[in-house]
Amino acid sequence: VQLQASGGGLVQAGGSLRLSCAASGRAFGRYAMGWFRQAPGKEREFVAHIRSGGSTYYADSVKGRFTISRDNAKYTVYLQMNSLKPEETAVYYCAGRNSDLIQSTLRDPTWYDYWGQGTLVTVSS
């Protein structure tokens, strides 16, 4: 499976962006997918997750502002980001796993098998 993230760019604080993650391979509908981000000098952190069945989970810092969704027919996962903040400037990565994760593990990047190349989001103040 290969993942290709896109949609990053420069946006002003308070603005919005939609990231996309296109997957290749088979049986995408069975995959659990997540978004992580990594700012310079910081560890990669969990942003959002969507299970094969559509259940979603979010980091507390993005709840109410970010929405993860998937279109299995298009083999694509999206991350709609609203009300962006300068501190959310980072490279955003999509990640996948060919089975669902239990809630205690889905925020841990080590549980994901496949990673996209990342897309840079820059939020200006």
mmCIF file of N, CA and C in Angstrom:
data_model
loop_
_atom_site.group_PDB
_atom_site.id
_atom_site.type_symbol
_atom_site.label_atom_id
_atom_site.label_comp_id
_atom_site.label_asym_id
_atom_site.label_seq_id
_atom_site.Cartn_x
_atom_site.Cartn_y
_atom_site.Cartn_z
ATOM 1 N N VAL A 1 0.843 -1.187 0.000
ATOM 2 C CA VAL A 1 0.000 0.000 0.000
ATOM 3 C C VAL A 1 0.879 1.237 0.000
ATOM 4 N N GLN A 2 0.546 2.174 -0.860
ATOM 5 C CA GLN A 2 1.240 3.459 -0.868
ATOM 6 C C GLN A 2 0.231 4.560 -0.577
ATOM 7 N N LEU A 3 0.684 5.539 0.200
ATOM 8 C CA LEU A 3 -0.163 6.662 0.573
ATOM 9 C C LEU A 3 0.449 7.952 0.051
ATOM 10 N N GLN A 4 -0.388 8.809 -0.500
ATOM 11 C CA GLN A 4 0.076 10.076 -1.062
ATOM 12 C C GLN A 4 -0.754 11.202 -0.459
ATOM 13 N N ALA A 5 -0.115 11.998 0.379
ATOM 14 C CA ALA A 5 -0.805 13.121 1.001
ATOM 15 C C ALA A 5 -0.650 14.371 0.150
ATOM 16 N N SER A 6 -1.679 15.197 0.172
ATOM 17 C CA SER A 6 -1.655 16.457 -0.575
ATOM 18 C C SER A 6 -2.598 17.453 0.079
ATOM 19 N N GLY A 7 -2.516 18.702 -0.377
ATOM 20 C CA GLY A 7 -3.437 19.716 0.104
ATOM 21 C C GLY A 7 -2.853 20.726 1.065
ATOM 22 N N GLY A 8 -1.600 20.530 1.450
ATOM 23 C CA GLY A 8 -0.976 21.485 2.342
ATOM 24 C C GLY A 8 -0.703 22.814 1.643
ATOM 25 N N GLY A 9 -0.318 23.796 2.437
ATOM 26 C CA GLY A 9 -0.026 25.102 1.877
ATOM 27 C C GLY A 9 0.056 26.144 2.963
ATOM 28 N N LEU A 10 0.047 27.383 2.518
ATOM 29 C CA LEU A 10 0.127 28.528 3.426
ATOM 30 C C LEU A 10 -1.274 29.094 3.639
ATOM 31 N N VAL A 11 -1.636 29.292 4.886
ATOM 32 C CA VAL A 11 -2.950 29.826 5.218
ATOM 33 C C VAL A 11 -2.812 30.766 6.404
ATOM 34 N N GLN A 12 -3.659 31.764 6.452
ATOM 35 C CA GLN A 12 -3.633 32.672 7.595
ATOM 36 C C GLN A 12 -4.336 32.040 8.790
ATOM 37 N N ALA A 13 -3.956 32.502 9.952
ATOM 38 C CA ALA A 13 -4.615 32.036 11.172
ATOM 39 C C ALA A 13 -6.121 32.246 11.049
ATOM 40 N N GLY A 14 -6.860 31.238 11.465
ATOM 41 C CA GLY A 14 -8.306 31.284 11.343
ATOM 42 C C GLY A 14 -8.837 30.715 10.051
ATOM 43 N N GLY A 15 -7.939 30.434 9.131
ATOM 44 C CA GLY A 15 -8.339 29.898 7.835
ATOM 45 C C GLY A 15 -8.528 28.399 7.850
ATOM 46 N N SER A 16 -8.797 27.863 6.667
ATOM 47 C CA SER A 16 -9.096 26.438 6.526
ATOM 48 C C SER A 16 -8.273 25.817 5.409
ATOM 49 N N LEU A 17 -8.038 24.531 5.549
ATOM 50 C CA LEU A 17 -7.416 23.712 4.522
ATOM 51 C C LEU A 17 -8.038 22.330 4.576
ATOM 52 N N ARG A 18 -8.047 21.667 3.425
ATOM 53 C CA ARG A 18 -8.463 20.263 3.399
ATOM 54 C C ARG A 18 -7.323 19.431 2.840
ATOM 55 N N LEU A 19 -6.857 18.510 3.640
ATOM 56 C CA LEU A 19 -5.821 17.584 3.222
ATOM 57 C C LEU A 19 -6.469 16.319 2.673
ATOM 58 N N SER A 20 -5.789 15.722 1.707
ATOM 59 C CA SER A 20 -6.237 14.467 1.129
ATOM 60 C C SER A 20 -5.121 13.446 1.225
ATOM 61 N N CYS A 21 -5.498 12.199 1.342
ATOM 62 C CA CYS A 21 -4.547 11.100 1.361
ATOM 63 C C CYS A 21 -5.077 10.016 0.447
ATOM 64 N N ALA A 22 -4.441 9.856 -0.693
ATOM 65 C CA ALA A 22 -4.865 8.866 -1.669
ATOM 66 C C ALA A 22 -4.079 7.583 -1.473
ATOM 67 N N ALA A 23 -4.788 6.468 -1.445
ATOM 68 C CA ALA A 23 -4.153 5.169 -1.211
ATOM 69 C C ALA A 23 -4.182 4.327 -2.469
ATOM 70 N N SER A 24 -3.131 3.556 -2.635
ATOM 71 C CA SER A 24 -3.115 2.560 -3.684
ATOM 72 C C SER A 24 -3.171 1.197 -3.024
ATOM 73 N N GLY A 25 -3.466 0.185 -3.768
ATOM 74 C CA GLY A 25 -3.547 -1.138 -3.180
ATOM 75 C C GLY A 25 -4.948 -1.699 -3.253
ATOM 76 N N ARG A 26 -5.241 -2.633 -2.362
ATOM 77 C CA ARG A 26 -6.528 -3.304 -2.406
ATOM 78 C C ARG A 26 -7.238 -3.227 -1.070
ATOM 79 N N ALA A 27 -8.522 -3.396 -1.128
ATOM 80 C CA ALA A 27 -9.343 -3.494 0.083
ATOM 81 C C ALA A 27 -9.169 -2.290 0.997
ATOM 82 N N PHE A 28 -9.130 -1.122 0.433
ATOM 83 C CA PHE A 28 -8.937 0.093 1.246
ATOM 84 C C PHE A 28 -10.005 0.215 2.314
ATOM 85 N N GLY A 29 -11.192 -0.256 2.020
ATOM 86 C CA GLY A 29 -12.289 -0.135 2.967
ATOM 87 C C GLY A 29 -12.030 -0.822 4.294
ATOM 88 N N ARG A 30 -11.098 -1.737 4.324
ATOM 89 C CA ARG A 30 -10.786 -2.443 5.571
ATOM 90 C C ARG A 30 -9.715 -1.738 6.390
ATOM 91 N N TYR A 31 -9.121 -0.696 5.818
ATOM 92 C CA TYR A 31 -8.011 -0.035 6.484
ATOM 93 C C TYR A 31 -8.478 0.972 7.521
ATOM 94 N N ALA A 32 -7.762 1.005 8.615
ATOM 95 C CA ALA A 32 -7.884 2.095 9.572
ATOM 96 C C ALA A 32 -6.873 3.165 9.160
ATOM 97 N N MET A 33 -7.298 4.425 9.223
ATOM 98 C CA MET A 33 -6.441 5.499 8.747
ATOM 99 C C MET A 33 -6.301 6.590 9.794
ATOM 100 N N GLY A 34 -5.160 7.226 9.790
ATOM 101 C CA GLY A 34 -4.929 8.298 10.745
ATOM 102 C C GLY A 34 -4.154 9.452 10.129
ATOM 103 N N TRP A 35 -4.253 10.572 10.790
ATOM 104 C CA TRP A 35 -3.445 11.746 10.461
ATOM 105 C C TRP A 35 -2.591 12.101 11.680
ATOM 106 N N PHE A 36 -1.333 12.382 11.417
ATOM 107 C CA PHE A 36 -0.396 12.835 12.441
ATOM 108 C C PHE A 36 0.267 14.105 11.924
ATOM 109 N N ARG A 37 0.923 14.817 12.813
ATOM 110 C CA ARG A 37 1.669 15.992 12.386
ATOM 111 C C ARG A 37 2.960 16.087 13.192
ATOM 112 N N GLN A 38 3.929 16.742 12.570
ATOM 113 C CA GLN A 38 5.224 16.916 13.234
ATOM 114 C C GLN A 38 5.754 18.303 12.932
ATOM 115 N N ALA A 39 5.898 19.079 13.981
ATOM 116 C CA ALA A 39 6.468 20.413 13.866
ATOM 117 C C ALA A 39 7.977 20.318 14.036
ATOM 118 N N PRO A 40 8.725 21.305 13.542
ATOM 119 C CA PRO A 40 10.179 21.259 13.663
ATOM 120 C C PRO A 40 10.624 21.122 15.114
ATOM 121 N N GLY A 41 11.491 20.177 15.355
ATOM 122 C CA GLY A 41 12.018 19.976 16.692
ATOM 123 C C GLY A 41 11.093 19.280 17.654
ATOM 124 N N LYS A 42 9.949 18.828 17.169
ATOM 125 C CA LYS A 42 8.980 18.162 18.049
ATOM 126 C C LYS A 42 8.708 16.745 17.575
ATOM 127 N N GLU A 43 8.137 15.966 18.456
ATOM 128 C CA GLU A 43 7.768 14.600 18.098
ATOM 129 C C GLU A 43 6.500 14.591 17.255
ATOM 130 N N ARG A 44 6.341 13.512 16.517
ATOM 131 C CA ARG A 44 5.126 13.338 15.739
ATOM 132 C C ARG A 44 3.955 13.140 16.689
ATOM 133 N N GLU A 45 2.871 13.847 16.430
ATOM 134 C CA GLU A 45 1.730 13.763 17.329
ATOM 135 C C GLU A 45 0.456 13.398 16.574
ATOM 136 N N PHE A 46 -0.396 12.714 17.279
ATOM 137 C CA PHE A 46 -1.665 12.258 16.737
ATOM 138 C C PHE A 46 -2.599 13.437 16.499
ATOM 139 N N VAL A 47 -3.332 13.370 15.395
ATOM 140 C CA VAL A 47 -4.316 14.394 15.090
ATOM 141 C C VAL A 47 -5.726 13.792 15.029
ATOM 142 N N ALA A 48 -5.894 12.759 14.187
ATOM 143 C CA ALA A 48 -7.228 12.189 14.004
ATOM 144 C C ALA A 48 -7.120 10.778 13.450
ATOM 145 N N HIS A 49 -8.198 10.007 13.647
ATOM 146 C CA HIS A 49 -8.223 8.613 13.206
ATOM 147 C C HIS A 49 -9.629 8.270 12.759
ATOM 148 N N ILE A 50 -9.695 7.424 11.743
ATOM 149 C CA ILE A 50 -10.988 6.920 11.315
ATOM 150 C C ILE A 50 -10.882 5.421 11.103
ATOM 151 N N ARG A 51 -11.812 4.705 11.706
ATOM 152 C CA ARG A 51 -11.804 3.249 11.586
ATOM 153 C C ARG A 51 -12.423 2.817 10.254
ATOM 154 N N SER A 52 -12.280 1.559 9.943
ATOM 155 C CA SER A 52 -12.846 1.039 8.703
ATOM 156 C C SER A 52 -14.355 1.256 8.655
ATOM 157 N N GLY A 53 -14.991 1.191 9.813
ATOM 158 C CA GLY A 53 -16.433 1.376 9.872
ATOM 159 C C GLY A 53 -16.882 2.816 9.942
ATOM 160 N N GLY A 54 -15.910 3.740 10.048
ATOM 161 C CA GLY A 54 -16.243 5.150 10.030
ATOM 162 C C GLY A 54 -16.178 5.865 11.366
ATOM 163 N N SER A 55 -15.968 5.129 12.456
ATOM 164 C CA SER A 55 -15.836 5.796 13.756
ATOM 165 C C SER A 55 -14.615 6.701 13.744
ATOM 166 N N THR A 56 -14.741 7.859 14.379
ATOM 167 C CA THR A 56 -13.657 8.837 14.347
ATOM 168 C C THR A 56 -13.180 9.187 15.751
ATOM 169 N N TYR A 57 -11.923 9.570 15.820
ATOM 170 C CA TYR A 57 -11.289 9.956 17.073
ATOM 171 C C TYR A 57 -10.385 11.145 16.792
ATOM 172 N N TYR A 58 -10.282 12.038 17.770
ATOM 173 C CA TYR A 58 -9.514 13.260 17.572
ATOM 174 C C TYR A 58 -8.643 13.564 18.786
ATOM 175 N N ALA A 59 -7.544 14.244 18.518
ATOM 176 C CA ALA A 59 -6.784 14.836 19.604
ATOM 177 C C ALA A 59 -7.641 15.933 20.226
ATOM 178 N N ASP A 60 -7.519 16.105 21.519
ATOM 179 C CA ASP A 60 -8.323 17.113 22.204
ATOM 180 C C ASP A 60 -8.107 18.497 21.601
ATOM 181 N N SER A 61 -6.894 18.767 21.152
ATOM 182 C CA SER A 61 -6.559 20.102 20.659
ATOM 183 C C SER A 61 -7.260 20.466 19.350
ATOM 184 N N VAL A 62 -7.789 19.461 18.636
ATOM 185 C CA VAL A 62 -8.413 19.748 17.336
ATOM 186 C C VAL A 62 -9.907 19.447 17.321
ATOM 187 N N LYS A 63 -10.428 18.900 18.384
ATOM 188 C CA LYS A 63 -11.856 18.572 18.434
ATOM 189 C C LYS A 63 -12.698 19.810 18.164
ATOM 190 N N GLY A 64 -13.689 19.630 17.317
ATOM 191 C CA GLY A 64 -14.577 20.727 16.986
ATOM 192 C C GLY A 64 -14.083 21.596 15.846
ATOM 193 N N ARG A 65 -12.817 21.433 15.462
ATOM 194 C CA ARG A 65 -12.265 22.232 14.365
ATOM 195 C C ARG A 65 -11.843 21.375 13.172
ATOM 196 N N PHE A 66 -11.390 20.172 13.433
ATOM 197 C CA PHE A 66 -10.922 19.272 12.373
ATOM 198 C C PHE A 66 -11.937 18.136 12.191
ATOM 199 N N THR A 67 -12.047 17.677 10.949
ATOM 200 C CA THR A 67 -12.919 16.551 10.654
ATOM 201 C C THR A 67 -12.209 15.580 9.730
ATOM 202 N N ILE A 68 -12.127 14.331 10.155
ATOM 203 C CA ILE A 68 -11.562 13.288 9.302
ATOM 204 C C ILE A 68 -12.714 12.539 8.650
ATOM 205 N N SER A 69 -12.531 12.194 7.391
ATOM 206 C CA SER A 69 -13.567 11.445 6.676
ATOM 207 C C SER A 69 -12.890 10.567 5.633
ATOM 208 N N ARG A 70 -13.652 9.659 5.053
ATOM 209 C CA ARG A 70 -13.075 8.773 4.048
ATOM 210 C C ARG A 70 -14.086 8.516 2.946
ATOM 211 N N ASP A 71 -13.562 8.315 1.768
ATOM 212 C CA ASP A 71 -14.364 7.917 0.615
ATOM 213 C C ASP A 71 -13.744 6.623 0.105
ATOM 214 N N ASN A 72 -14.321 5.511 0.470
ATOM 215 C CA ASN A 72 -13.728 4.219 0.123
ATOM 216 C C ASN A 72 -13.739 3.972 -1.386
ATOM 217 N N ALA A 73 -14.715 4.514 -2.074
ATOM 218 C CA ALA A 73 -14.766 4.342 -3.523
ATOM 219 C C ALA A 73 -13.592 5.036 -4.213
ATOM 220 N N LYS A 74 -13.121 6.110 -3.594
ATOM 221 C CA LYS A 74 -11.992 6.862 -4.156
ATOM 222 C C LYS A 74 -10.674 6.511 -3.480
ATOM 223 N N TYR A 75 -10.694 5.589 -2.536
ATOM 224 C CA TYR A 75 -9.476 5.204 -1.813
ATOM 225 C C TYR A 75 -8.793 6.432 -1.213
ATOM 226 N N THR A 76 -9.590 7.297 -0.608
ATOM 227 C CA THR A 76 -9.057 8.552 -0.114
ATOM 228 C C THR A 76 -9.588 8.872 1.278
ATOM 229 N N VAL A 77 -8.711 9.423 2.090
ATOM 230 C CA VAL A 77 -9.071 9.946 3.399
ATOM 231 C C VAL A 77 -8.814 11.447 3.389
ATOM 232 N N TYR A 78 -9.675 12.177 4.067
ATOM 233 C CA TYR A 78 -9.569 13.633 4.095
ATOM 234 C C TYR A 78 -9.398 14.128 5.529
ATOM 235 N N LEU A 79 -8.796 15.288 5.644
ATOM 236 C CA LEU A 79 -8.750 15.985 6.926
ATOM 237 C C LEU A 79 -9.127 17.439 6.651
ATOM 238 N N GLN A 80 -10.337 17.805 7.037
ATOM 239 C CA GLN A 80 -10.784 19.188 6.928
ATOM 240 C C GLN A 80 -10.345 19.930 8.182
ATOM 241 N N MET A 81 -9.584 20.993 7.996
ATOM 242 C CA MET A 81 -9.039 21.737 9.117
ATOM 243 C C MET A 81 -9.569 23.166 9.079
ATOM 244 N N ASN A 82 -10.279 23.536 10.106
ATOM 245 C CA ASN A 82 -10.840 24.885 10.216
ATOM 246 C C ASN A 82 -10.237 25.614 11.407
ATOM 247 N N SER A 83 -10.348 26.928 11.383
ATOM 248 C CA SER A 83 -9.854 27.762 12.489
ATOM 249 C C SER A 83 -8.416 27.421 12.835
ATOM 250 N N LEU A 84 -7.579 27.346 11.840
ATOM 251 C CA LEU A 84 -6.187 26.949 12.050
ATOM 252 C C LEU A 84 -5.430 27.982 12.868
ATOM 253 N N LYS A 85 -4.471 27.485 13.638
ATOM 254 C CA LYS A 85 -3.664 28.314 14.527
ATOM 255 C C LYS A 85 -2.207 28.260 14.090
ATOM 256 N N PRO A 86 -1.439 29.317 14.338
ATOM 257 C CA PRO A 86 -0.020 29.307 13.943
ATOM 258 C C PRO A 86 0.756 28.136 14.530
ATOM 259 N N GLU A 87 0.418 27.733 15.744
ATOM 260 C CA GLU A 87 1.136 26.622 16.379
ATOM 261 C C GLU A 87 0.839 25.273 15.732
ATOM 262 N N GLU A 88 -0.094 25.259 14.772
ATOM 263 C CA GLU A 88 -0.392 24.024 14.058
ATOM 264 C C GLU A 88 0.404 23.899 12.757
ATOM 265 N N THR A 89 1.339 24.800 12.577
ATOM 266 C CA THR A 89 2.268 24.671 11.469
ATOM 267 C C THR A 89 3.095 23.405 11.656
ATOM 268 N N ALA A 90 3.071 22.554 10.642
ATOM 269 C CA ALA A 90 3.744 21.258 10.757
ATOM 270 C C ALA A 90 3.653 20.534 9.418
ATOM 271 N N VAL A 91 4.410 19.457 9.333
ATOM 272 C CA VAL A 91 4.209 18.505 8.245
ATOM 273 C C VAL A 91 3.148 17.517 8.706
ATOM 274 N N TYR A 92 2.136 17.359 7.901
ATOM 275 C CA TYR A 92 1.030 16.463 8.221
ATOM 276 C C TYR A 92 1.198 15.159 7.435
ATOM 277 N N TYR A 93 1.102 14.063 8.156
ATOM 278 C CA TYR A 93 1.276 12.738 7.570
ATOM 279 C C TYR A 93 -0.009 11.929 7.693
ATOM 280 N N CYS A 94 -0.320 11.195 6.638
ATOM 281 C CA CYS A 94 -1.382 10.211 6.772
ATOM 282 C C CYS A 94 -0.736 8.846 6.985
ATOM 283 N N ALA A 95 -1.454 7.999 7.672
ATOM 284 C CA ALA A 95 -0.948 6.675 8.012
ATOM 285 C C ALA A 95 -2.077 5.670 7.942
ATOM 286 N N GLY A 96 -1.711 4.428 7.672
ATOM 287 C CA GLY A 96 -2.731 3.400 7.539
ATOM 288 C C GLY A 96 -2.306 2.073 8.127
ATOM 289 N N ARG A 97 -3.303 1.276 8.387
ATOM 290 C CA ARG A 97 -3.079 -0.061 8.920
ATOM 291 C C ARG A 97 -4.212 -0.926 8.387
ATOM 292 N N ASN A 98 -3.901 -2.183 8.032
ATOM 293 C CA ASN A 98 -4.920 -3.002 7.373
ATOM 294 C C ASN A 98 -5.833 -3.731 8.337
ATOM 295 N N SER A 99 -5.922 -3.220 9.555
ATOM 296 C CA SER A 99 -6.915 -3.705 10.507
ATOM 297 C C SER A 99 -7.178 -2.595 11.507
ATOM 298 N N ASP A 100 -8.332 -2.627 12.108
ATOM 299 C CA ASP A 100 -8.672 -1.592 13.076
ATOM 300 C C ASP A 100 -7.810 -1.697 14.327
ATOM 301 N N LEU A 101 -7.659 -0.571 14.981
ATOM 302 C CA LEU A 101 -6.907 -0.494 16.231
ATOM 303 C C LEU A 101 -7.860 -0.281 17.395
ATOM 304 N N ILE A 102 -7.472 -0.806 18.545
ATOM 305 C CA ILE A 102 -8.264 -0.507 19.731
ATOM 306 C C ILE A 102 -7.962 0.925 20.156
ATOM 307 N N GLN A 103 -8.874 1.461 20.940
ATOM 308 C CA GLN A 103 -8.796 2.887 21.248
ATOM 309 C C GLN A 103 -7.508 3.272 21.953
ATOM 310 N N SER A 104 -6.945 2.379 22.727
ATOM 311 C CA SER A 104 -5.746 2.718 23.485
ATOM 312 C C SER A 104 -4.490 2.782 22.623
ATOM 313 N N THR A 105 -4.571 2.331 21.376
ATOM 314 C CA THR A 105 -3.384 2.301 20.528
ATOM 315 C C THR A 105 -3.468 3.223 19.323
ATOM 316 N N LEU A 106 -4.638 3.704 18.959
ATOM 317 C CA LEU A 106 -4.755 4.424 17.692
ATOM 318 C C LEU A 106 -4.047 5.768 17.693
ATOM 319 N N ARG A 107 -3.668 6.273 18.858
ATOM 320 C CA ARG A 107 -2.928 7.543 18.922
ATOM 321 C C ARG A 107 -1.411 7.335 18.859
ATOM 322 N N ASP A 108 -0.981 6.095 18.824
ATOM 323 C CA ASP A 108 0.445 5.757 18.847
ATOM 324 C C ASP A 108 0.910 5.485 17.421
ATOM 325 N N PRO A 109 1.820 6.298 16.883
ATOM 326 C CA PRO A 109 2.242 6.112 15.484
ATOM 327 C C PRO A 109 2.918 4.777 15.218
ATOM 328 N N THR A 110 3.433 4.130 16.209
ATOM 329 C CA THR A 110 4.144 2.865 15.982
ATOM 330 C C THR A 110 3.203 1.735 15.576
ATOM 331 N N TRP A 111 1.882 1.939 15.748
ATOM 332 C CA TRP A 111 0.937 0.890 15.396
ATOM 333 C C TRP A 111 0.516 0.944 13.926
ATOM 334 N N TYR A 112 0.977 1.941 13.207
ATOM 335 C CA TYR A 112 0.586 2.076 11.814
ATOM 336 C C TYR A 112 1.659 1.469 10.911
ATOM 337 N N ASP A 113 1.224 0.808 9.841
ATOM 338 C CA ASP A 113 2.153 0.101 8.955
ATOM 339 C C ASP A 113 2.567 0.915 7.744
ATOM 340 N N TYR A 114 1.720 1.832 7.331
ATOM 341 C CA TYR A 114 1.976 2.554 6.077
ATOM 342 C C TYR A 114 1.906 4.061 6.333
ATOM 343 N N TRP A 115 2.814 4.781 5.681
ATOM 344 C CA TRP A 115 2.900 6.225 5.871
ATOM 345 C C TRP A 115 3.021 6.925 4.529
ATOM 346 N N GLY A 116 2.363 8.063 4.420
ATOM 347 C CA GLY A 116 2.557 8.932 3.288
ATOM 348 C C GLY A 116 3.791 9.796 3.486
ATOM 349 N N GLN A 117 4.098 10.595 2.480
ATOM 350 C CA GLN A 117 5.332 11.379 2.505
ATOM 351 C C GLN A 117 5.189 12.672 3.289
ATOM 352 N N GLY A 118 3.978 13.054 3.625
ATOM 353 C CA GLY A 118 3.772 14.290 4.382
ATOM 354 C C GLY A 118 3.481 15.474 3.485
ATOM 355 N N THR A 119 2.696 16.384 4.009
ATOM 356 C CA THR A 119 2.394 17.625 3.308
ATOM 357 C C THR A 119 2.495 18.772 4.304
ATOM 358 N N LEU A 120 3.176 19.836 3.913
ATOM 359 C CA LEU A 120 3.476 20.931 4.824
ATOM 360 C C LEU A 120 2.301 21.900 4.915
ATOM 361 N N VAL A 121 1.913 22.168 6.134
ATOM 362 C CA VAL A 121 0.892 23.176 6.424
ATOM 363 C C VAL A 121 1.559 24.300 7.201
ATOM 364 N N THR A 122 1.470 25.509 6.679
ATOM 365 C CA THR A 122 2.041 26.669 7.339
ATOM 366 C C THR A 122 0.922 27.655 7.636
ATOM 367 N N VAL A 123 0.767 27.971 8.919
ATOM 368 C CA VAL A 123 -0.282 28.889 9.350
ATOM 369 C C VAL A 123 0.389 30.180 9.800
ATOM 370 N N SER A 124 0.120 31.257 9.112
ATOM 371 C CA SER A 124 0.738 32.535 9.445
ATOM 372 C C SER A 124 -0.135 33.319 10.422
ATOM 373 N N SER A 125 0.526 34.101 11.262
ATOM 374 C CA SER A 125 -0.208 34.877 12.274
ATOM 375 C C SER A 125 -0.565 36.254 11.754
#
